Amino acid sequence: MSTEVPQSPSRRGFVQSLGTSLGSIAFASMLLADDKANPLVAKPGHLPAKAKNVIFLMMEGGPSHIDTFDPKPELAKQHLKEFTRNGKQKSAMESGARYYVKSPFTFRKHGQSGADMADNWTHLAKVADDLCFFRGCQVDSVNHPTAMYQMNCGNRFGGDPGIGAWVCYGLGSINEDLPGFIVLPEVSYPQGGPANWSNGYLPANFQGTPLRPKGSPILDLTPPEGVSRELQRKNLDLITKLNQLHLAEHPEHEELSARMENYELAFRMQMQVPETLDLSNESAATHEGYGIGNAATDAFGRKCLLARKLIEKGVRFVQLYNGSWDSHDYIERAHGNLVRAVDQPIAALITDLKQRGLLESTLIVWCGEFGRTPDNGVRGGTAYGRDHNPSAMTIWMAGGGCNAGHTIGATDELGMSAVEEVHHVRDFHVTLLRLLGLDDNKLTYYHAGRFKQLSQFGGTVIKELIGET
Amino acid sequence: MNPNWNCVTSGARAFTKVMCLALLVLLPGTFLSSTIMAASDEAELLFVRRIQPLLNEKCLSCHGNDESDVQGGLDLRSLSTVLEGGDQEKPVIVPGRPDDSPIYHAILRNHGVWRPMPPKEADKLDAEQIGWVKHWIAGGAPWPDRERAQSIANANAVTWSAEDGIVVKTTGALSHEWANRRYKPEGLWSYQPVRKPAVQHSSDENPIDALITLRMPKGLNVAPAADARTFIRQAAFDLTGLPPLPDDITEFEKSFAADADEAVRALVDRLLESPHYGERMGQHWLDVTRYADSSGFANDYERGNAWRYRDYVIRAFNSDKPYDQFVKEQIAGDELEPEKSEAIVATGFLRMGPWELTGMEVAKIARQRFLDDVTNSVGETFLAHSLQCARCHDHKFDPIPTHDYYAMQAVFATTQLCEGSAAFLQGENKEGFEERQYLEMIAEEHQATLAKLDAVLLENAQKWFNEKGLDSAQWMAAVEAAKQLDSTKKNNRKDYADLFAAARNSLLKKGVPENEFPPKLVGFTIDQFGAERVARKGYERLKWQLDRYEPFALAVYSGRTVSMKSVLSPIRIPKNRLTEGDLEESCIHVGGDPFSEGPKVKPGVLSVLDPTLQVSIPEGIEGRRLALADWIANKNNPLTTRAIANRIWMWHFGEPIAGNPNNFGSTGKRPTHPELLDWLAATFVEQTWSFKAMHRVIMTSDAYRRSSKHSNVESLKEKDPTGSSFAVFKPRRLSAEELRDAMLFATAELNPMVGGIPNRPEINSEAAMQPRQVMGTFAAAWVPNPKPAQRNRRSIYALKLRGLNDPAMEVFNAPSPDFSCERREASVVTPQVFAMFNSKASHARALAMANRVVNESQRDNAHGDDAHSAQAAIALCFELVLGRPPHAHELKACIEHWREVESTLPDKPTVDNKPPLEVRREAVEENTGERFSFIERLHANADFVPDLQAADVAVHPRALAEVCLVLFNSNEFAYVY
């Protein structure tokens, strides 16, 4: 075995191991000598793929389908009509005295496809024909973190790999110098925390790497103040010298070389990661298009632009968080502001990807962890908001081979429950994988006594969403 | 719609023909050619022996077992439905012609039209199984009815069981077929009684070595014994998680040279007496039981009393509590010795899973989550069986019927969660309780905020009346009444001001129309909306934290199930626990759905085990867990004794004997040394379930004392490709906790105090300040303890929040408490470099060590020259970090580095900022969807005393700190050999 430390490792070496930031492990793994053994190397899926990348827009808190993309005129007739609901199958939130709440938003049909959208989606309306709306999805949980885990990881109770981890496990990285699964969280982490982008039982390489919107994007990427790069290099040289002597004494120990190369990689990453994340070389027009610089849209605009850059660089799966959409009390005000914050940036992202020829190969998903109820509980009086609803929600997709220009499935006349093209979220997951050329039944990993998969127990491709019949 | 059996071929006529033939074959008494008859005979046997079990295992979960949800409409439970063919209305089997049978193409998995079956790649049929199906179809696909199948099975039982495995008797299987399926005997190893092998060994040979030799690949030589320094470092880390002191190393070297065996015995005895022994073993145990100081999920409330369970575990190991007692106390301490705090605290084990009940969750589902968690956890921890596989159906691979799962669960049907009263014990460490002052300061702030906001609301209410031009007399009266109530303290519903809400509620109750008084939170600004929620929820959260200093335990009690909507504060044991609430009746939940009630079950245990072990579990409220615990801790329970023997072995060798310590079922790895495992299990019981006795036996074996260096690496790789021979000692990377603790040990900063409330070390400051959402508000920032001695304790004492892991621990594979960790991983990932080479913590340790070393070496060399003193300093660094003196070239390189760095360092280093006293939090407010901000005060930071600062250290030791940093980052430091 060589005791030489490689001086110029392959390009793939760099950020193969870009780590994670807060509270997380890493995606880089043992730096194995050959690509065959490298879990991050790009590999073909099981089936022909329509999409290569995913941008997953996670509207955490549960956006109301009734007030965004699924108008319910009948609900206006029931407005403020009171009733009660009880039972062991209901949570305290769902029980007791309740009343219906009409949507404060007006709706119109947009594009040639006649997509239903609330009027405050002024920018998104312009790309209505690029969207495929799905009204048939249902989840199991009525509570935020468990529903979030289910939407993000397939399993309600956390600890399983996120979708991005599964996708990277199945397809590897396009650009091996960057993590395959990057998360752009809100300043505050969502309920359930980093377990929402966990690698679960998959190898640590597949963990989502959160790039923090403030402070150092990756924890301890740079040494404390006062430690110069020259000093670091000198320290590193001494580590190498000691390690070489040690390796000579323990030629049988294979991990030692991997650990040594790891230090060199980290040293180079310190320089290169900040460059990758720099938005300043984008034009003023681009900034403006995404709403960067405008107080309402700046935060999400930056995330959307960064998402495009990351996709361009070959990051496989980027997940953006926005929220909280948990509007229990004042839906008009809260949803109004939330839509304003994301409408322009998302429309700009779709348009930008399209112009660059990337929309075809990039699947965009917009969803929350569940939808909202047409009614609200009496909690100290009347307030025009909505509770959690696992039985109905709207998910939309764009690009990536989805059935753009169609609305699939339907909810009942009040929006309480999906009634047409009804599918458990596991089918949606299976469909998402299918667009990427992955077969959920083949994408399995042996853990705790059985082969596990994103859908948990297998599911069905929702053909209508991918334009197949 | 369902594509599973989607066939586009149109051969309806051809099918009809074959169908006729098929029916002929199957009608008894029809005229059949003798060739078909013979083939059919054979095929019929094949069906009973192979095809039916295959259908059960691979197909029926989607194609028949759940009649309400048959995939593709294709029911594979009978020939008639198979020939009907489900939604496609085309037979999926053409008797006599496998190549024309869709089912055959589906299992071959390479047909253009017929989708691969079973769908999951991992479930695919192997070549032999495919061959069976082919021959069976070719033989006419006979399908005897149940009666005939049974008589065929009976007639062939003897031959088949010799060849195919055996039927295992269990209770309450959901189907006849499952109950009669056959198991390969080797997959049932763990259920067999433990048989202590009669070991042929010479008087001076450790039986362990004889049993390892028994399985040693032929011609493979074992590695020589490790030298004294290597051995003491390994033994010290293994038993205490800390390195040996330089003096202890020298001492040991001497005695080792005189009499190695005796020296090893004495060393092991000494280490077993260390109070740090319990901390090290405790960490292993807490990995398995998923210890955390918070509840996870939406609220991630702190579990203020969890630390008492952690300390119970450490005490148990230190006092060498017999394992059978340890088991019983953790499962049923409250029933075993209801008056003893120790026993009550022990039941914290049952509470280790994440759990909460918010008003947004269905109460019954939350209750079921606890029951499922505790059933599986008991199975994994004590019986090495992950029982959750049997929650929805009879276990696919192991002889665990779903009935047994719910029978075990029924044991816990009267187990209720509580933070129950348990007086502090003499031996419990109550130091540092005064930190509650910081929490009380926050509580007061929240109260003040709420009082202020209540006043704002009352003022806004007045404005509201003025604007609306409405009469406020009724309102004013309500407010006045609320004030009266408040002053007479009858309103102790809440201990903060909420006159506005009280007034509104009273009017609502009276039925006053809502448009006659102001709405909730009237006139609030965005920041006020946010501030109100943060203060109210924050105040609620403090109740959990303040419980930490009170004589309560994270525990359980036996009682009826009280209906609850949400749990927002610690639960105390109700007085009428035996009379009030529901007595849960346990039943099988069909398909795992808690609302789908199947047959009733009584409390019970795993029926696969030797019936002489069976116990009867009381059906009353009390005593169920105690009976279960007695069954588990029975010396004849082979799962229990093998499971713990296997773990103890792994804690020493890094490798278990049976590869999945939490899974002894047929999908887990078989033991590489079954005789050794049984010997260990039997010996453990003989030695009165004593851990310490086992350490003594294991650590004095040649196998444990072997070097990691083998004289012939090629031969080792060739003869032991899986590395399971124990011919050589496998190097082990230190765990996250050992790395941190060893660094603190080397710098002499480590506070060796054992036990007590969790501490908060300094973690990456950005991670510490990272805002995180919890239900309706934001979790508090991570504020380190003010004093270095409080922060620099062993890592096992660090507060473990499910929602905020210490990133530096996580990168070195500290397990997440989401799952039981049967075995630590040791991956090599780049963020480890950031954590070890760049972090403030590493630099702080390096500085502290340099300072210590320079002081000590100057003191010891008061009359020596500088060069001599420098050499002594480097030598001490090596001793402290690597447990050995430096080689000449290492010494030279380090001294040069020191000198070089010293010439470049500034005289005045950068000064660390003082920690902030407050932090501004920004977030989107739920009511408004707009961004708002609030200030969080970090009270403890006012008293913060930093670790040694660069500014307080001369340039000479500061330069040495770079050498120390290098040593901490060296490969050698990270491993024991």
PDB file of C-alpha atoms in Angstrom, chain B residues 797-884:
ATOM      1  CA  TYR B 797     -23.982  14.045  30.565  1.00  0.00           C
ATOM      2  CA  ALA B 798     -24.620  16.521  27.745  1.00  0.00           C
ATOM      3  CA  LEU B 799     -28.280  17.462  27.336  1.00  0.00           C
ATOM      4  CA  LYS B 800     -29.630  15.399  24.444  1.00  0.00           C
ATOM      5  CA  LEU B 801     -32.406  17.116  22.568  1.00  0.00           C
ATOM      6  CA  ARG B 802     -34.050  15.234  19.749  1.00  0.00           C
ATOM      7  CA  GLY B 803     -34.471  18.446  17.790  1.00  0.00           C
ATOM      8  CA  LEU B 804     -30.924  19.704  18.246  1.00  0.00           C
ATOM      9  CA  ASN B 805     -28.013  17.332  18.093  1.00  0.00           C
ATOM     10  CA  ASP B 806     -24.516  18.518  18.788  1.00  0.00           C
ATOM     11  CA  PRO B 807     -23.157  18.577  15.220  1.00  0.00           C
ATOM     12  CA  ALA B 808     -19.647  17.663  16.351  1.00  0.00           C
ATOM     13  CA  MET B 809     -20.987  14.506  17.978  1.00  0.00           C
ATOM     14  CA  GLU B 810     -23.189  13.661  15.032  1.00  0.00           C
ATOM     15  CA  VAL B 811     -20.405  13.784  12.446  1.00  0.00           C
ATOM     16  CA  PHE B 812     -18.552  11.158  14.430  1.00  0.00           C
ATOM     17  CA  ASN B 813     -21.573   8.845  14.311  1.00  0.00           C
ATOM     18  CA  ALA B 814     -23.187   9.504  17.675  1.00  0.00           C
ATOM     19  CA  PRO B 815     -26.520   7.805  16.963  1.00  0.00           C
ATOM     20  CA  SER B 816     -29.793   9.642  16.677  1.00  0.00           C
ATOM     21  CA  PRO B 817     -32.292   8.550  19.316  1.00  0.00           C
ATOM     22  CA  ASP B 818     -34.911   7.889  16.640  1.00  0.00           C
ATOM     23  CA  PHE B 819     -33.861   4.265  16.406  1.00  0.00           C
ATOM     24  CA  SER B 820     -32.254   1.848  18.794  1.00  0.00           C
ATOM     25  CA  CYS B 821     -28.565   1.725  17.908  1.00  0.00           C
ATOM     26  CA  GLU B 822     -27.388  -1.866  18.051  1.00  0.00           C
ATOM     27  CA  ARG B 823     -23.904  -0.991  16.925  1.00  0.00           C
ATOM     28  CA  ARG B 824     -22.010   2.239  16.302  1.00  0.00           C
ATOM     29  CA  GLU B 825     -20.909   3.133  12.812  1.00  0.00           C
ATOM     30  CA  ALA B 826     -17.530   4.693  12.170  1.00  0.00           C
ATOM     31  CA  SER B 827     -17.697   6.418   8.801  1.00  0.00           C
ATOM     32  CA  VAL B 828     -15.078   8.749   7.361  1.00  0.00           C
ATOM     33  CA  VAL B 829     -16.757  11.936   6.188  1.00  0.00           C
ATOM     34  CA  THR B 830     -15.392  15.376   5.491  1.00  0.00           C
ATOM     35  CA  PRO B 831     -17.353  17.359   8.083  1.00  0.00           C
ATOM     36  CA  GLN B 832     -15.343  15.423  10.654  1.00  0.00           C
ATOM     37  CA  VAL B 833     -12.369  17.453   9.483  1.00  0.00           C
ATOM     38  CA  PHE B 834     -14.259  20.710   9.958  1.00  0.00           C
ATOM     39  CA  ALA B 835     -15.317  19.645  13.439  1.00  0.00           C
ATOM     40  CA  MET B 836     -11.881  18.442  14.502  1.00  0.00           C
ATOM     41  CA  PHE B 837      -9.534  20.801  12.679  1.00  0.00           C
ATOM     42  CA  ASN B 838     -11.502  24.049  12.436  1.00  0.00           C
ATOM     43  CA  SER B 839     -13.843  24.183  15.384  1.00  0.00           C
ATOM     44  CA  LYS B 840     -13.449  26.563  18.236  1.00  0.00           C
ATOM     45  CA  ALA B 841     -13.703  23.617  20.599  1.00  0.00           C
ATOM     46  CA  SER B 842     -10.681  21.839  19.131  1.00  0.00           C
ATOM     47  CA  HIS B 843      -8.639  24.992  19.201  1.00  0.00           C
ATOM     48  CA  ALA B 844      -9.665  25.585  22.797  1.00  0.00           C
ATOM     49  CA  ARG B 845      -8.573  22.059  23.785  1.00  0.00           C
ATOM     50  CA  ALA B 846      -5.271  22.468  21.965  1.00  0.00           C
ATOM     51  CA  LEU B 847      -4.577  25.717  23.790  1.00  0.00           C
ATOM     52  CA  ALA B 848      -5.472  24.276  27.174  1.00  0.00           C
ATOM     53  CA  MET B 849      -3.234  21.292  26.627  1.00  0.00           C
ATOM     54  CA  ALA B 850      -0.317  23.410  25.450  1.00  0.00           C
ATOM     55  CA  ASN B 851      -0.646  25.606  28.489  1.00  0.00           C
ATOM     56  CA  ARG B 852      -0.765  22.632  30.813  1.00  0.00           C
ATOM     57  CA  VAL B 853       2.169  20.923  29.164  1.00  0.00           C
ATOM     58  CA  VAL B 854       4.403  23.994  29.121  1.00  0.00           C
ATOM     59  CA  ASN B 855       3.662  24.647  32.774  1.00  0.00           C
ATOM     60  CA  GLU B 856       4.367  21.078  33.789  1.00  0.00           C
ATOM     61  CA  SER B 857       7.464  20.621  31.689  1.00  0.00           C
ATOM     62  CA  GLN B 858       8.942  23.903  32.880  1.00  0.00           C
ATOM     63  CA  ARG B 859       8.223  22.966  36.454  1.00  0.00           C
ATOM     64  CA  ASP B 860       9.814  19.551  36.005  1.00  0.00           C
ATOM     65  CA  ASN B 861      12.799  21.024  34.202  1.00  0.00           C
ATOM     66  CA  ALA B 862      13.313  24.076  36.319  1.00  0.00           C
ATOM     67  CA  HIS B 863      17.066  23.797  35.907  1.00  0.00           C
ATOM     68  CA  GLY B 864      17.196  22.398  32.402  1.00  0.00           C
ATOM     69  CA  ASP B 865      17.841  24.365  29.233  1.00  0.00           C
ATOM     70  CA  ASP B 866      15.150  25.449  26.776  1.00  0.00           C
ATOM     71  CA  ALA B 867      15.859  22.656  24.338  1.00  0.00           C
ATOM     72  CA  HIS B 868      15.494  20.076  27.039  1.00  0.00           C
ATOM     73  CA  SER B 869      12.322  21.647  28.253  1.00  0.00           C
ATOM     74  CA  ALA B 870      10.852  21.729  24.734  1.00  0.00           C
ATOM     75  CA  GLN B 871      11.627  18.054  24.249  1.00  0.00           C
ATOM     76  CA  ALA B 872       9.994  17.227  27.522  1.00  0.00           C
ATOM     77  CA  ALA B 873       6.918  19.216  26.511  1.00  0.00           C
ATOM     78  CA  ILE B 874       6.520  17.405  23.195  1.00  0.00           C
ATOM     79  CA  ALA B 875       7.105  14.076  24.917  1.00  0.00           C
ATOM     80  CA  LEU B 876       4.349  14.838  27.401  1.00  0.00           C
ATOM     81  CA  CYS B 877       2.004  15.811  24.577  1.00  0.00           C
ATOM     82  CA  PHE B 878       2.579  12.434  22.952  1.00  0.00           C
ATOM     83  CA  GLU B 879       2.059  10.616  26.222  1.00  0.00           C
ATOM     84  CA  LEU B 880      -1.197  12.439  26.889  1.00  0.00           C
ATOM     85  CA  VAL B 881      -2.691  12.125  23.426  1.00  0.00           C
ATOM     86  CA  LEU B 882      -1.195   8.921  22.046  1.00  0.00           C
ATOM     87  CA  GLY B 883      -0.075   7.120  25.167  1.00  0.00           C
ATOM     88  CA  ARG B 884       3.526   6.758  24.034  1.00  0.00           C
TER      89      ARG B 884
END
